[in-house]
Amino acid sequence: MAKKKLALHETLEVHEVLTLKQSCLVKSYALQSLAEDDTLRMILDNDVTSSEKAIKELQEVLSN
């Protein structure tokens, strides 16, 4: 598949989503240490993992 450069508005939108995912990651990571319920801690751990993956993917999109 040929790589195409993103339009300016697309780049800004991806950057906005990236910023939101980074904020969510920080919040979930901080709440992990405060969570007393094991189920909630597991949910937060899964959210941290998926957010880290999404951030890496979004960074790849922006670097192309």
Tab-separated table of C-alpha atoms in Angstrom:
chain	number	residue	atom	x	y	z
A	1	MET	CA	0.000	0.000	0.000
A	2	ALA	CA	1.371	3.382	-0.951
A	3	LYS	CA	1.914	5.819	1.900
A	4	LYS	CA	0.162	9.126	1.491
A	5	LYS	CA	0.866	12.271	3.424
A	6	LEU	CA	-1.922	13.435	5.703
A	7	ALA	CA	-3.677	16.698	5.000
A	8	LEU	CA	-3.166	19.440	7.565
A	9	HIS	CA	-6.617	19.022	9.108
A	10	GLU	CA	-6.081	15.255	9.369
A	11	THR	CA	-2.746	15.764	11.098
A	12	LEU	CA	-4.361	18.123	13.597
A	13	GLU	CA	-7.173	15.666	14.280
A	14	VAL	CA	-4.740	12.778	14.847
A	15	HIS	CA	-2.708	15.014	17.151
A	16	GLU	CA	-5.870	15.878	19.090
A	17	VAL	CA	-6.724	12.185	19.531
A	18	LEU	CA	-3.124	11.501	20.574
A	19	THR	CA	-3.297	14.219	23.230
A	20	LEU	CA	-6.566	12.790	24.562
A	21	LYS	CA	-5.129	9.241	24.720
A	22	GLN	CA	-2.077	10.526	26.572
A	23	SER	CA	-4.323	12.244	29.126
A	24	CYS	CA	-6.356	9.066	29.562
A	25	LEU	CA	-3.166	7.058	30.025
A	26	VAL	CA	-1.900	9.373	32.761
A	27	LYS	CA	-5.247	9.288	34.562
A	28	SER	CA	-5.601	5.500	34.397
A	29	TYR	CA	-2.007	5.017	35.497
A	30	ALA	CA	-2.518	7.339	38.486
A	31	LEU	CA	-5.780	5.705	39.491
A	32	GLN	CA	-4.236	2.217	39.433
A	33	SER	CA	-2.363	2.894	42.649
A	34	LEU	CA	-5.505	4.251	44.330
A	35	ALA	CA	-7.876	1.459	43.287
A	36	GLU	CA	-8.677	-0.987	46.071
A	37	ASP	CA	-10.962	-3.233	44.030
A	38	ASP	CA	-9.136	-5.938	42.061
A	39	THR	CA	-11.596	-5.797	39.177
A	40	LEU	CA	-11.212	-2.041	38.850
A	41	ARG	CA	-7.432	-2.361	39.034
A	42	MET	CA	-7.548	-4.952	36.237
A	43	ILE	CA	-9.738	-2.668	34.096
A	44	LEU	CA	-7.335	0.218	34.636
A	45	ASP	CA	-4.374	-2.022	33.805
A	46	ASN	CA	-6.054	-3.082	30.554
A	47	ASP	CA	-6.772	0.570	29.757
A	48	VAL	CA	-3.121	1.501	30.340
A	49	THR	CA	-1.981	-1.298	28.035
A	50	SER	CA	-4.434	-0.423	25.263
A	51	SER	CA	-3.711	3.304	25.587
A	52	GLU	CA	0.027	2.704	25.258
A	53	LYS	CA	-0.597	0.655	22.114
A	54	ALA	CA	-2.907	3.309	20.653
A	55	ILE	CA	-0.379	6.059	21.396
A	56	LYS	CA	2.364	4.153	19.580
A	57	GLU	CA	0.095	3.635	16.575
A	58	LEU	CA	-0.926	7.289	16.470
A	59	GLN	CA	2.710	8.376	16.717
A	60	GLU	CA	3.499	6.128	13.745
A	61	VAL	CA	0.709	7.748	11.756
A	62	LEU	CA	2.091	11.197	12.537
A	63	SER	CA	5.673	10.235	11.729
A	64	ASN	CA	4.801	9.052	8.202
